[in-house]
Short mmCIF file of C-alpha atoms (C1' of nucleotides) in Angstrom, two decimals:
data_model
loop_
_atom_site.label_atom_id
_atom_site.label_comp_id
_atom_site.label_asym_id
_atom_site.label_seq_id
_atom_site.Cartn_x
_atom_site.Cartn_y
_atom_site.Cartn_z
CA UNK K 1076 -38.78 -100.45 42.01
CA UNK K 1077 -35.96 -102.43 40.58
CA UNK K 1078 -36.65 -104.78 37.57
CA UNK K 1079 -37.17 -108.43 39.26
CA UNK K 1080 -36.69 -110.18 36.11
CA UNK K 1081 -32.94 -108.74 35.88
CA UNK K 1082 -32.51 -109.50 39.59
CA UNK K 1083 -33.31 -113.30 38.80
CA UNK K 1084 -31.15 -113.30 35.44
CA UNK K 1085 -28.13 -111.97 36.90
CA UNK K 1086 -28.40 -111.94 40.63
CA UNK K 1087 -24.46 -111.51 41.30
CA UNK K 1088 -24.94 -108.46 39.16
CA UNK K 1089 -27.36 -106.78 40.60
CA UNK K 1090 -26.36 -107.49 44.14
CA UNK K 1091 -22.59 -105.98 43.59
CA UNK K 1092 -24.24 -102.80 42.05
CA UNK K 1093 -26.65 -102.40 45.01
CA UNK K 1094 -23.44 -102.94 47.34
CA UNK K 1095 -21.91 -99.89 46.01
CA UNK K 1096 -24.81 -97.80 47.55
CA UNK K 1097 -24.74 -100.05 51.35
CA UNK K 1098 -27.63 -102.50 50.36
CA UNK K 1099 -26.48 -105.76 51.95
CA UNK K 1100 -26.58 -109.01 49.89
CA UNK K 1101 -28.69 -110.38 52.64
CA UNK K 1102 -31.34 -107.97 51.65
CA UNK K 1103 -31.22 -108.77 48.23
CA UNK K 1104 -30.91 -112.25 48.76
CA UNK K 1105 -34.02 -112.73 50.82
CA UNK K 1106 -35.95 -110.97 48.23
CA UNK K 1107 -34.72 -113.33 45.47
CA UNK K 1108 -35.85 -116.34 47.91
CA UNK K 1109 -39.49 -114.83 48.28
CA UNK K 1110 -39.87 -114.29 44.75
CA UNK K 1111 -38.93 -117.86 43.96
CA UNK K 1112 -41.02 -118.99 46.85
CA UNK K 1113 -44.14 -116.66 45.48
CA UNK K 1114 -44.01 -117.86 42.11
CA UNK K 1115 -43.92 -121.50 43.08
CA UNK K 1116 -47.29 -120.67 45.13
CA UNK K 1117 -48.50 -118.68 42.34
CA UNK K 1118 -48.25 -121.82 39.96
CA UNK K 1119 -49.79 -124.02 42.39
CA UNK K 1120 -52.80 -121.97 43.02
CA UNK K 1121 -53.26 -121.09 39.55
CA UNK K 1122 -52.95 -124.88 38.67
CA UNK K 1123 -55.88 -125.26 40.79
CA UNK K 1124 -57.81 -122.37 39.20
CA UNK K 1125 -57.60 -123.82 35.82
CA UNK K 1126 -59.07 -126.96 37.09
CA UNK K 1127 -61.77 -125.16 38.82
CA UNK K 1128 -62.73 -123.32 35.55
CA UNK K 1129 -62.61 -126.32 33.48
CA UNK K 1130 -65.02 -128.18 35.88
CA UNK K 1131 -67.30 -125.50 36.03
CA UNK K 1132 -67.55 -125.47 32.44
CA UNK K 1133 -68.53 -128.94 32.10
CA UNK K 1134 -70.95 -128.30 34.69
CA UNK K 1135 -72.63 -126.14 32.55
CA UNK K 1136 -72.57 -128.37 29.70
CA UNK K 1137 -73.66 -131.45 31.51
CA UNK K 1138 -76.71 -129.16 32.56
CA UNK K 1139 -77.59 -127.89 29.47
CA UNK K 1140 -77.73 -131.51 28.24
CA UNK K 1141 -79.96 -132.56 31.24
CA UNK K 1142 -77.49 -134.59 32.75
CA UNK K 1143 -78.44 -133.50 36.23
CA UNK K 1144 -76.60 -136.02 38.20
CA UNK K 1145 -73.47 -135.78 36.62
CA UNK K 1146 -73.71 -132.02 36.62
CA UNK K 1147 -74.18 -132.21 40.24
CA UNK K 1148 -71.29 -134.16 40.72
CA UNK K 1149 -69.03 -132.24 38.76
CA UNK K 1150 -70.12 -129.22 40.54
CA UNK K 1151 -69.25 -131.05 44.23
CA UNK K 1152 -66.05 -131.79 42.89
CA UNK K 1153 -65.31 -128.23 41.66
CA UNK K 1154 -66.46 -126.90 45.13
CA UNK K 1155 -64.01 -128.98 46.83
CA UNK K 1156 -61.33 -127.63 44.54
CA UNK K 1157 -62.55 -124.35 45.48
CA UNK K 1158 -61.60 -124.42 48.98
CA UNK K 1159 -58.10 -126.05 48.13
CA UNK K 1160 -57.70 -123.22 45.28
CA UNK K 1161 -58.87 -120.52 47.90
CA UNK K 1162 -56.15 -121.68 50.39
CA UNK K 1163 -53.61 -121.95 48.10
CA UNK K 1164 -54.39 -118.37 46.68
CA UNK K 1165 -54.02 -117.26 49.89
CA UNK K 1166 -50.92 -118.35 50.73
CA UNK K 1167 -49.61 -116.80 47.28
CA UNK K 1168 -51.14 -113.68 48.19
CA UNK K 1169 -49.38 -113.49 51.62
CA UNK K 1170 -45.93 -113.83 49.96
CA UNK K 1171 -47.06 -111.61 47.23
CA UNK K 1172 -47.42 -108.85 49.65
CA UNK K 1173 -44.18 -110.02 51.11
CA UNK K 1174 -42.21 -109.56 48.14
CA UNK K 1175 -43.67 -106.48 47.24
CA UNK K 1176 -42.63 -105.22 50.43
CA UNK K 1177 -39.01 -106.20 49.90
CA UNK K 1178 -39.21 -104.87 46.67
CA UNK K 1179 -40.19 -101.49 47.80
CA UNK K 1180 -37.47 -101.26 49.95
CA UNK K 1181 -34.76 -101.86 47.32
CA UNK K 1182 -32.95 -98.67 46.13
CA UNK K 1183 -32.36 -97.91 42.79
CA UNK K 1184 -29.34 -99.77 40.95
CA UNK K 1185 -27.09 -96.74 41.01
CA UNK K 1186 -25.48 -95.46 37.26
CA UNK K 1187 -21.95 -96.92 36.65
CA UNK K 1188 -20.73 -93.56 36.32
CA UNK K 1189 -21.94 -92.51 39.83
CA UNK K 1190 -19.13 -92.15 41.77
CA UNK K 1191 -18.72 -94.82 44.93
CA UNK K 1192 -19.05 -93.41 48.39
CA UNK K 1193 -20.73 -93.68 51.52
CA UNK K 1194 -21.98 -90.39 52.72
CA UNK K 1195 -22.04 -86.65 51.33
CA UNK K 1196 -18.50 -86.30 52.24
CA UNK K 1197 -17.50 -88.25 49.38
CA UNK K 1198 -19.73 -86.40 46.52
CA UNK K 1199 -17.31 -85.20 43.58
CA UNK K 1200 -17.70 -81.52 42.93
CA UNK K 1201 -17.69 -81.39 39.00
CA UNK K 1202 -16.83 -77.78 38.69
CA UNK K 1203 -17.82 -74.20 40.17
CA UNK K 1204 -18.59 -71.13 38.45
CA UNK K 1205 -18.72 -67.59 39.41
CA UNK K 1206 -19.37 -63.94 37.26
CA UNK K 1207 -15.93 -63.20 35.57
CA UNK K 1208 -14.65 -66.92 35.71
CA UNK K 1209 -14.75 -67.35 31.95
CA UNK K 1210 -12.65 -64.04 31.70
CA UNK K 1211 -10.14 -65.71 33.91
CA UNK K 1212 -10.95 -63.78 37.15
CA UNK K 1213 -10.55 -65.17 40.54
CA UNK K 1214 -13.57 -66.17 43.38
CA UNK K 1215 -15.21 -63.03 44.00
CA UNK K 1216 -14.29 -61.46 47.39
CA UNK K 1217 -17.06 -60.06 49.37
CA UNK K 1218 -17.06 -57.03 51.27
CA UNK K 1219 -18.48 -56.55 55.24
CA UNK K 1220 -21.91 -55.01 53.67
CA UNK K 1221 -22.40 -58.29 51.77
CA UNK K 1222 -21.23 -60.41 54.56
CA UNK K 1223 -24.91 -60.17 56.27
CA UNK K 1224 -27.02 -63.08 56.80
CA UNK K 1225 -30.35 -62.82 54.91
CA UNK K 1226 -32.69 -62.99 57.94
CA UNK K 1227 -31.12 -59.71 59.31
CA UNK K 1228 -31.29 -58.24 55.51
CA UNK K 1229 -34.79 -59.22 55.34
CA UNK K 1230 -35.75 -58.16 58.57
CA UNK K 1231 -33.97 -54.67 57.89
CA UNK K 1232 -35.59 -54.01 54.61
CA UNK K 1233 -39.07 -55.26 55.81
CA UNK K 1234 -38.90 -58.08 52.94
CA UNK K 1235 -39.16 -61.01 55.08
CA UNK K 1236 -41.02 -61.52 58.62
CA UNK K 1237 -40.10 -64.60 59.96
CA UNK K 1238 -42.28 -64.11 63.26
CA UNK K 1239 -45.14 -63.30 61.59
CA UNK K 1240 -44.72 -66.69 59.62
CA UNK K 1241 -44.05 -68.63 62.86
CA UNK K 1242 -47.18 -66.95 64.33
CA UNK K 1243 -49.20 -68.11 61.67
CA UNK K 1244 -48.03 -71.50 61.08
CA UNK K 1245 -45.10 -72.22 63.43
CA UNK K 1246 -41.32 -71.93 62.91
CA UNK K 1247 -39.97 -72.69 59.64
CA UNK K 1248 -42.77 -71.40 57.58
CA UNK K 1249 -41.63 -67.57 56.10
CA UNK K 1250 -43.48 -65.07 55.42
CA UNK K 1251 -42.26 -62.68 52.98
CA UNK K 1252 -43.36 -59.22 52.15
CA UNK K 1253 -43.47 -56.15 50.21
CA UNK K 1254 -40.68 -56.24 47.71
CA UNK K 1255 -39.44 -59.55 49.23
CA UNK K 1256 -42.67 -61.08 48.24
CA UNK K 1257 -42.39 -59.55 44.61
CA UNK K 1258 -38.85 -60.59 44.24
CA UNK K 1259 -40.27 -64.50 44.89
CA UNK K 1260 -43.09 -64.32 42.24
CA UNK K 1261 -40.17 -62.37 39.87
CA UNK K 1262 -38.44 -65.63 40.34
CA UNK K 1263 -40.90 -68.19 39.34
CA UNK K 1264 -42.00 -65.87 36.49
CA UNK K 1265 -38.46 -65.83 35.17
CA UNK K 1266 -37.89 -69.42 35.28
CA UNK K 1267 -41.03 -70.60 33.61
CA UNK K 1268 -40.58 -67.94 30.95
CA UNK K 1269 -36.99 -69.48 30.34
CA UNK K 1270 -38.15 -73.05 30.20
CA UNK K 1271 -41.43 -72.55 27.76
CA UNK K 1272 -39.42 -72.92 24.74
CA UNK K 1273 -38.96 -76.56 25.22
CA UNK K 1274 -41.32 -77.61 28.45
CA UNK K 1275 -44.82 -77.45 28.49
CA UNK K 1276 -46.27 -75.53 31.97
CA UNK K 1277 -48.30 -77.70 34.23
CA UNK K 1278 -50.01 -76.25 37.33
CA UNK K 1279 -50.91 -79.32 39.38
CA UNK K 1280 -53.03 -79.78 42.42
CA UNK K 1281 -50.90 -79.21 45.64
CA UNK K 1282 -52.23 -82.30 47.23
CA UNK K 1283 -51.66 -85.95 46.23
CA UNK K 1284 -53.49 -89.50 46.88
CA UNK K 1285 -51.70 -91.73 48.55
CA UNK K 1286 -51.89 -93.94 45.66
CA UNK K 1287 -49.87 -91.05 43.98
CA UNK K 1288 -47.41 -90.78 46.34
CA UNK K 1289 -46.35 -94.63 46.15
CA UNK K 1290 -45.91 -94.06 42.43
CA UNK K 1291 -42.72 -91.91 43.05
CA UNK K 1292 -41.74 -93.73 45.94
CA UNK K 1293 -42.07 -90.98 48.55
CA UNK K 1294 -44.57 -92.97 50.33
CA UNK K 1295 -44.24 -95.18 52.42
CA UNK K 1296 -40.51 -94.75 52.56
CA UNK K 1297 -40.76 -90.89 53.43
CA UNK K 1298 -43.90 -90.93 55.33
CA UNK K 1299 -42.48 -88.72 58.41
CA UNK K 1300 -41.33 -86.23 56.02
CA UNK K 1301 -44.82 -85.45 54.50
CA UNK K 1302 -47.53 -83.20 55.43
CA UNK K 1303 -50.59 -85.18 55.46
CA UNK K 1304 -54.19 -84.59 55.22
CA UNK K 1305 -55.76 -87.30 57.01
CA UNK K 1306 -59.39 -86.72 56.80
CA UNK K 1307 -59.41 -86.88 53.26
CA UNK K 1308 -56.57 -89.09 52.53
CA UNK K 1309 -54.20 -86.57 51.14
CA UNK K 1310 -50.73 -85.57 51.14
CA UNK K 1311 -49.36 -82.32 50.63
CA UNK K 1312 -46.71 -82.47 48.04
CA UNK K 1313 -43.11 -82.16 48.62
CA UNK K 1314 -42.35 -81.33 45.18
CA UNK K 1315 -43.98 -81.00 41.76
CA UNK K 1316 -42.25 -84.50 40.85
CA UNK K 1317 -44.80 -86.04 42.41
CA UNK K 1318 -47.88 -84.99 40.15
CA UNK K 1319 -45.45 -84.46 37.14
CA UNK K 1320 -44.49 -88.46 37.29
CA UNK K 1321 -47.76 -89.75 37.89
CA UNK K 1322 -49.38 -87.53 35.26
CA UNK K 1323 -49.51 -90.02 33.00
CA UNK K 1324 -49.94 -93.03 35.22
CA UNK K 1325 -50.65 -96.23 33.67
CA UNK K 1326 -50.56 -95.19 29.98
CA UNK K 1327 -48.80 -96.19 26.95
CA UNK K 1328 -47.20 -93.21 25.29
CA UNK K 1329 -46.25 -93.42 21.75
CA UNK K 1330 -42.32 -93.14 20.91
CA UNK K 1331 -43.21 -89.96 18.85
CA UNK K 1332 -44.51 -88.18 22.31
CA UNK K 1333 -41.32 -88.76 23.94
CA UNK K 1334 -39.11 -86.75 25.40
CA UNK K 1335 -42.16 -85.47 26.90
CA UNK K 1336 -41.13 -82.40 29.12
CA UNK K 1337 -43.07 -80.34 31.83
CA UNK K 1338 -42.47 -77.68 33.99
CA UNK K 1339 -44.37 -76.68 37.01
CA UNK K 1340 -44.16 -74.06 39.35
CA UNK K 1341 -45.85 -75.23 42.83
CA UNK K 1342 -45.61 -74.89 46.50
CA UNK K 1343 -43.28 -77.56 48.28
CA UNK K 1344 -44.26 -78.70 51.79
CA UNK K 1345 -41.58 -80.85 53.77
CA UNK K 1346 -41.77 -81.53 57.49
CA UNK K 1347 -37.62 -81.95 57.78
CA UNK K 1348 -38.66 -83.96 60.53
CA UNK K 1349 -35.53 -84.50 63.18
CA UNK K 1350 -33.82 -81.28 61.23
CA UNK K 1351 -35.35 -78.50 63.87
CA UNK K 1352 -32.43 -76.73 65.72
CA UNK K 1353 -29.18 -76.98 63.55
CA UNK K 1354 -29.00 -75.13 60.67
CA UNK K 1355 -32.65 -74.39 60.00
CA UNK K 1356 -32.36 -70.49 60.54
CA UNK K 1357 -33.84 -68.01 58.21
CA UNK K 1358 -34.40 -69.73 54.83
CA UNK K 1359 -31.95 -72.36 55.21
CA UNK K 1360 -34.27 -74.87 55.91
CA UNK K 1361 -38.17 -74.15 55.71
CA UNK K 1362 -41.17 -75.84 55.59
CA UNK K 1363 -42.71 -74.63 52.77
CA UNK K 1364 -41.00 -73.11 49.63
CA UNK K 1365 -41.56 -72.24 46.01
CA UNK K 1366 -39.97 -74.12 43.30
CA UNK K 1367 -39.84 -74.61 39.65
CA UNK K 1368 -39.53 -77.91 38.28
CA UNK K 1369 -38.45 -79.67 35.15
CA UNK K 1370 -39.47 -83.32 34.33
CA UNK K 1371 -39.18 -85.42 31.52
CA UNK K 1372 -40.88 -89.24 30.15
CA UNK K 1373 -38.13 -90.37 28.13
CA UNK K 1374 -36.64 -93.09 26.19
CA UNK K 1375 -33.64 -94.91 27.56
CA UNK K 1376 -31.48 -93.64 24.73
CA UNK K 1377 -33.04 -90.02 25.16
CA UNK K 1378 -32.16 -90.19 29.38
CA UNK K 1379 -28.69 -88.88 29.50
CA UNK K 1380 -29.14 -85.90 27.27
CA UNK K 1381 -32.48 -84.94 29.08
CA UNK K 1382 -30.71 -84.87 32.23
CA UNK K 1383 -28.26 -82.95 30.69
CA UNK K 1384 -30.66 -80.35 29.38
CA UNK K 1385 -32.31 -80.07 32.70
CA UNK K 1386 -28.58 -79.67 34.43
CA UNK K 1387 -27.96 -77.09 31.99
CA UNK K 1388 -31.19 -75.02 32.29
CA UNK K 1389 -30.77 -74.94 35.61
CA UNK K 1390 -27.22 -73.61 35.91
CA UNK K 1391 -28.05 -71.24 33.07
CA UNK K 1392 -30.50 -69.51 35.71
CA UNK K 1393 -27.98 -69.21 38.06
CA UNK K 1394 -25.58 -68.00 35.71
CA UNK K 1395 -28.24 -65.29 34.50
CA UNK K 1396 -28.75 -64.33 38.27
CA UNK K 1397 -24.81 -64.03 38.55
CA UNK K 1398 -24.54 -66.42 41.67
CA UNK K 1399 -21.62 -68.48 41.97
CA UNK K 1400 -22.66 -72.16 42.31
CA UNK K 1401 -20.84 -75.69 42.31
CA UNK K 1402 -21.86 -78.74 40.74
CA UNK K 1403 -21.77 -82.31 43.03
CA UNK K 1404 -21.90 -85.38 41.18
CA UNK K 1405 -23.75 -87.35 44.00
CA UNK K 1406 -21.54 -90.91 45.20
CA UNK K 1407 -23.60 -93.94 45.42
CA UNK K 1408 -23.90 -93.48 49.20
CA UNK K 1409 -25.49 -90.17 49.25
CA UNK K 1410 -27.83 -90.93 46.01
CA UNK K 1411 -31.95 -90.84 46.61
CA UNK K 1412 -33.68 -94.22 46.83
CA UNK K 1413 -34.90 -93.71 43.34
CA UNK K 1414 -32.28 -92.31 41.61
CA UNK K 1415 -29.56 -93.80 39.56
CA UNK K 1416 -27.18 -90.56 39.23
CA UNK K 1417 -27.75 -87.20 40.68
CA UNK K 1418 -26.24 -83.92 40.11
CA UNK K 1419 -26.49 -81.42 43.10
CA UNK K 1420 -26.28 -77.75 42.13
CA UNK K 1421 -25.36 -75.63 45.34
CA UNK K 1422 -25.38 -71.99 45.23
CA UNK K 1423 -22.74 -69.52 47.25
CA UNK K 1424 -24.34 -67.33 50.37
CA UNK K 1425 -21.77 -64.70 51.24
CA UNK K 1426 -23.81 -63.65 54.34
CA UNK K 1427 -23.69 -67.01 55.99
CA UNK K 1428 -21.12 -68.05 54.18
CA UNK K 1429 -22.03 -71.52 52.72
CA UNK K 1430 -23.08 -73.39 49.94
CA UNK K 1431 -26.90 -74.23 49.97
CA UNK K 1432 -28.39 -76.78 47.41
CA UNK K 1433 -30.76 -75.20 45.11
CA UNK K 1434 -31.40 -77.94 42.38
CA UNK K 1435 -30.93 -81.97 42.60
CA UNK K 1436 -31.01 -83.15 38.96
CA UNK K 1437 -31.72 -86.72 38.98
CA UNK K 1438 -32.19 -89.75 36.41
CA UNK K 1439 -34.03 -92.49 37.52
CA UNK K 1440 -33.86 -95.14 34.77
CA UNK K 1441 -37.25 -96.80 34.87
CA UNK K 1442 -37.45 -97.23 38.63
CA UNK K 1443 -40.44 -94.84 38.81
CA UNK K 1444 -41.93 -95.74 35.57
CA UNK K 1445 -42.34 -99.12 37.01
CA UNK K 1446 -44.18 -97.81 39.97
CA UNK K 1447 -46.05 -95.95 37.92
CA UNK K 1448 -46.54 -98.03 35.39
CA UNK K 1449 -45.84 -95.54 32.30
CA UNK K 1450 -45.02 -97.28 29.26
CA UNK K 1451 -44.26 -96.40 25.56
CA UNK K 1452 -44.83 -98.48 22.50
CA UNK K 1453 -41.78 -99.93 20.97
CA UNK K 1454 -41.64 -101.97 17.64
CA UNK K 1455 -41.70 -105.17 19.60
CA UNK K 1456 -44.11 -104.46 22.12
CA UNK K 1457 -44.03 -102.03 25.15
CA UNK K 1458 -41.10 -100.79 27.28
CA UNK K 1459 -41.02 -98.44 30.41
CA UNK K 1460 -40.09 -94.99 29.68
CA UNK K 1461 -37.01 -93.20 32.04
CA UNK K 1462 -38.22 -90.18 34.13
CA UNK K 1463 -35.55 -87.43 34.96
CA UNK K 1464 -36.19 -84.29 36.72
CA UNK K 1465 -34.45 -81.63 38.61
CA UNK K 1466 -35.32 -78.31 40.41
CA UNK K 1467 -35.12 -74.73 38.21
CA UNK K 1468 -34.68 -73.71 40.77
CA UNK K 1469 -35.69 -73.81 44.27
CA UNK K 1470 -36.59 -70.07 45.15
CA UNK K 1471 -35.91 -69.71 49.16
CA UNK K 1472 -32.49 -70.34 49.07
CA UNK K 1473 -32.07 -68.23 45.84
CA UNK K 1474 -33.94 -65.76 47.21
CA UNK K 1475 -31.27 -65.56 50.24
CA UNK K 1476 -28.14 -65.73 48.01
CA UNK K 1477 -29.67 -62.92 45.95
CA UNK K 1478 -30.24 -60.07 48.99
CA UNK K 1479 -26.60 -61.50 50.56
CA UNK K 1480 -25.03 -61.41 46.94
CA UNK K 1481 -26.45 -58.06 46.21
CA UNK K 1482 -26.54 -56.04 49.25
CA UNK K 1483 -24.95 -52.69 48.87
CA UNK K 1484 -23.24 -50.69 51.02
CA UNK K 1485 -26.27 -48.60 51.75
CA UNK K 1486 -28.17 -51.69 53.00
CA UNK K 1487 -30.43 -51.88 49.86
CA UNK K 1488 -30.16 -54.56 47.17
CA UNK K 1489 -29.92 -54.56 43.69
CA UNK K 1490 -30.81 -57.17 42.02
CA UNK K 1491 -29.37 -58.50 38.76
CA UNK K 1492 -30.55 -57.42 35.14
CA UNK K 1493 -32.08 -60.78 34.49
CA UNK K 1494 -34.85 -59.91 36.63
CA UNK K 1495 -35.27 -56.38 35.81
CA UNK K 1496 -38.45 -56.97 33.68
CA UNK K 1497 -40.34 -59.12 36.15
CA UNK K 1498 -39.68 -56.34 38.96
CA UNK K 1499 -42.56 -53.84 38.07
CA UNK K 1500 -41.47 -51.93 40.98
CA UNK K 1501 -37.61 -51.65 40.56
CA UNK K 1502 -35.31 -53.87 40.64
CA UNK K 1503 -33.91 -52.25 44.03
CA UNK K 1504 -34.92 -53.83 47.03
CA UNK K 1505 -35.37 -51.01 49.82
CA UNK K 1506 -37.42 -50.57 52.85
CA UNK K 1507 -40.82 -48.95 51.91
"C1'" G S 141 -74.86 -81.70 50.72
"C1'" G S 142 -79.92 -84.36 47.98
"C1'" A S 143 -82.40 -86.85 43.61
"C1'" G S 144 -81.06 -89.39 38.88
"C1'" G S 145 -78.03 -91.58 35.16
"C1'" G S 146 -73.61 -93.65 33.78
"C1'" A S 147 -68.18 -96.31 33.72
"C1'" U S 148 -66.47 -102.28 29.04
"C1'" G S 149 -60.18 -102.90 24.37
"C1'" G S 150 -56.99 -96.42 20.97
"C1'" C S 151 -62.16 -94.25 20.31
"C1'" A S 152 -67.24 -95.64 19.62
"C1'" G S 153 -70.43 -99.43 21.51
"C1'" A S 154 -72.97 -104.47 22.42
"C1'" G S 155 -73.01 -107.99 25.74
"C1'" C S 156 -76.39 -108.00 31.83
"C1'" G S 157 -74.96 -115.82 35.36
"C1'" G S 158 -72.02 -121.22 31.61
"C1'" A S 159 -66.03 -121.30 25.94
"C1'" C S 160 -66.53 -113.67 27.01
"C1'" G S 161 -60.39 -111.47 27.09
"C1'" A S 162 -65.14 -110.12 25.55
"C1'" A S 163 -69.80 -108.89 19.01
"C1'" U S 164 -69.78 -104.88 15.77
"C1'" G S 165 -68.35 -100.38 13.38
"C1'" C S 166 -64.29 -96.57 13.13
"C1'" A S 167 -58.81 -95.87 13.78
"C1'" C S 168 -53.90 -98.53 13.40
"C1'" C S 169 -50.74 -102.17 10.92
"C1'" G S 170 -49.74 -106.26 7.10
"C1'" G S 171 -51.36 -108.19 2.11
"C1'" U S 172 -54.55 -108.32 -2.98
"C1'" C S 173 -55.80 -105.05 -6.82
"C1'" U S 174 -53.75 -100.52 -9.09
"C1'" U S 175 -48.72 -96.39 -12.73
"C1'" G S 176 -49.35 -94.70 -7.72
"C1'" A S 177 -53.45 -93.48 -4.34
"C1'" A S 178 -58.45 -94.02 -2.83
"C1'" A S 179 -62.51 -97.39 -2.99
"C1'" A S 180 -62.92 -102.52 -2.53
"C1'" C S 181 -61.49 -107.34 -0.57
"C1'" C S 182 -58.45 -110.40 2.69
"C1'" G S 183 -55.51 -111.08 7.18
"C1'" A S 184 -53.25 -109.50 12.08
"C1'" C S 185 -55.22 -106.04 15.79
"C1'" G S 186 -55.44 -104.89 24.58
"C1'" U S 187 -52.10 -105.15 28.92
"C1'" G S 188 -49.70 -107.57 32.54
"C1'" G S 189 -47.40 -112.12 35.56
"C1'" G S 190 -45.66 -117.45 35.26
"C1'" G S 191 -43.82 -121.70 32.51
"C1'" C S 192 -37.78 -123.95 28.45
"C1'" A S 193 -42.30 -125.37 26.29
"C1'" A S 194 -47.64 -126.99 25.30
"C1'" C S 195 -49.92 -123.82 28.46
"C1'" U S 196 -51.77 -121.04 31.68
"C1'" C S 197 -53.55 -117.29 35.06
"C1'" A S 198 -55.23 -111.97 36.34
"C1'" C S 199 -57.71 -107.65 34.39
"C1'" C S 200 -64.69 -105.03 31.60
"C1'" G S 201 -63.75 -98.00 37.43
"C1'" U S 202 -61.95 -99.75 42.66
"C1'" G S 203 -62.38 -103.10 46.99
"C1'" G S 204 -65.49 -106.95 49.10
"C1'" G S 205 -69.16 -110.57 48.73
"C1'" U S 206 -72.61 -114.75 46.25
"C1'" U S 207 -72.10 -119.33 43.10
"C1'" C S 208 -69.81 -125.41 40.78
"C1'" A S 209 -69.08 -120.65 37.37
"C1'" A S 210 -69.22 -113.13 37.59
"C1'" A S 211 -68.15 -108.15 32.82
"C1'" U S 212 -73.26 -110.14 33.98
"C1'" C S 213 -76.20 -110.76 40.77
"C1'" C S 214 -75.46 -108.21 45.94
"C1'" C S 215 -72.54 -104.19 49.25
"C1'" A S 216 -69.45 -100.48 49.58
"C1'" C S 217 -66.42 -96.59 47.48
"C1'" U S 218 -64.42 -93.47 43.71
"C1'" C S 219 -65.14 -90.55 39.17
"C1'" C S 220 -68.17 -88.59 35.16
"C1'" C S 221 -72.99 -86.51 33.51
"C1'" U S 222 -78.08 -84.16 34.63
"C1'" C S 223 -80.89 -81.65 37.90
"C1'" C S 224 -81.15 -79.07 43.08
"C1'" G S 225 -78.86 -76.22 47.01
"C1'" C S 226 -74.18 -73.85 48.51
"C1'" C S 227 -69.75 -71.21 47.16
"C1'" A S 228 -64.50 -68.24 45.61
#
RNA sequence: GGAGGGAUGGCAGAGCGGACGAAUGCACCGGUCUUGAAAACCGACGUGGGGCAACUCACCGUGGGUUCAAAUCCCACUCCCUCCGCCA
């Protein structure tokens, strides 16, 4: 949620900033309007409430002094006022709900540095990297044996079984087997080890309460993209960002605890409603995937460095895996609604000849913290923390990139050095 | 799933219809004393909302209810503890 106090203080500035990401001034104006009216009604109700409390006190006093008649009269007066107070409170509450609803719908204010734009076409590519680039070599050229889609390689080597996955859970639920399954496990291990120096490893539940989903902004907005376990009021997490952001919900941290950095490997579940059909073959887009997430609560001053650290770590993993990638600075129109600034990492996959998003590194300012009510103690009181997060990395697409990039002429896949320690059965994937 | 007990400020813990936003102890912070520290003493000491301010409202697990008045009474739920059952 954006800061209502700021909206009241500098409405033009906020309106202009939100316009950069396509929020109409009418939307903002209606929130300002409702908020104002809400405060008026609230004051009205509170004044009445104060009078009821005062009269009640007097009733007690009168009765204590055995002034029965005066007590009864005061009680009666208070009772009348109570009726008015309840009405006023109900009106205020009604408008409060309206304000909240409008408030929840307003996306975050984009960072000044975020490039302007309306859609993903206007994202800015900051840089590319590929093996050998630092030695002045050109972007790799790929042989024919590398121009094979991962779903074909997977079937050929018996390491990816999409048919079985579909039989068990429906389409877009991949089933990995043999070396393919082990590769997935190796990747998680590889990444968690790489982040262990600065990030506490967390193994959170894979489901979350509605309340928890609310605090990250996934609900109610993205309800249709989430799997629900309705009977128990639970949702399958779409990313570890959900549990990590809410871990300290409602708490006040000390400044020494910050930046509080966490990492977690979890399954991620996404319904991808409406996405079926296009761009969904193989592992391009799946309902369940494994991901290592990096996350930090920090002070506003630490936020930029914290975001850069996550971006650097994600990039480092890609470099160690020897996979070409590019970094995009998302334009205002393509930012996730809670984000102030986001960098996407896209890996190049030669078999399907595409750039696939494998990480999205975002700075949320205090937008999520306000909803989750996570604060830290400052000299003069408390302040909301900033949150940043990003994947490091999402494995389904990395899996695809690896098998396509490292496919040999003989059809086997020879994995990069970095993974060797984690592939007990050998770094060469072959049919067994 | 069954029976019982519990949930109050950073922690411990009292309060069980009327000035309770809440005793007390500990912790933390400021001060006195001291060469310095400890001890002792004095003081401050929850969070959030509204208001220029005086001030005011909300919050004692959560949500409802009773009452002139609820931390306190009633109902439902959640979580924790003990015991029983089931179980990876």
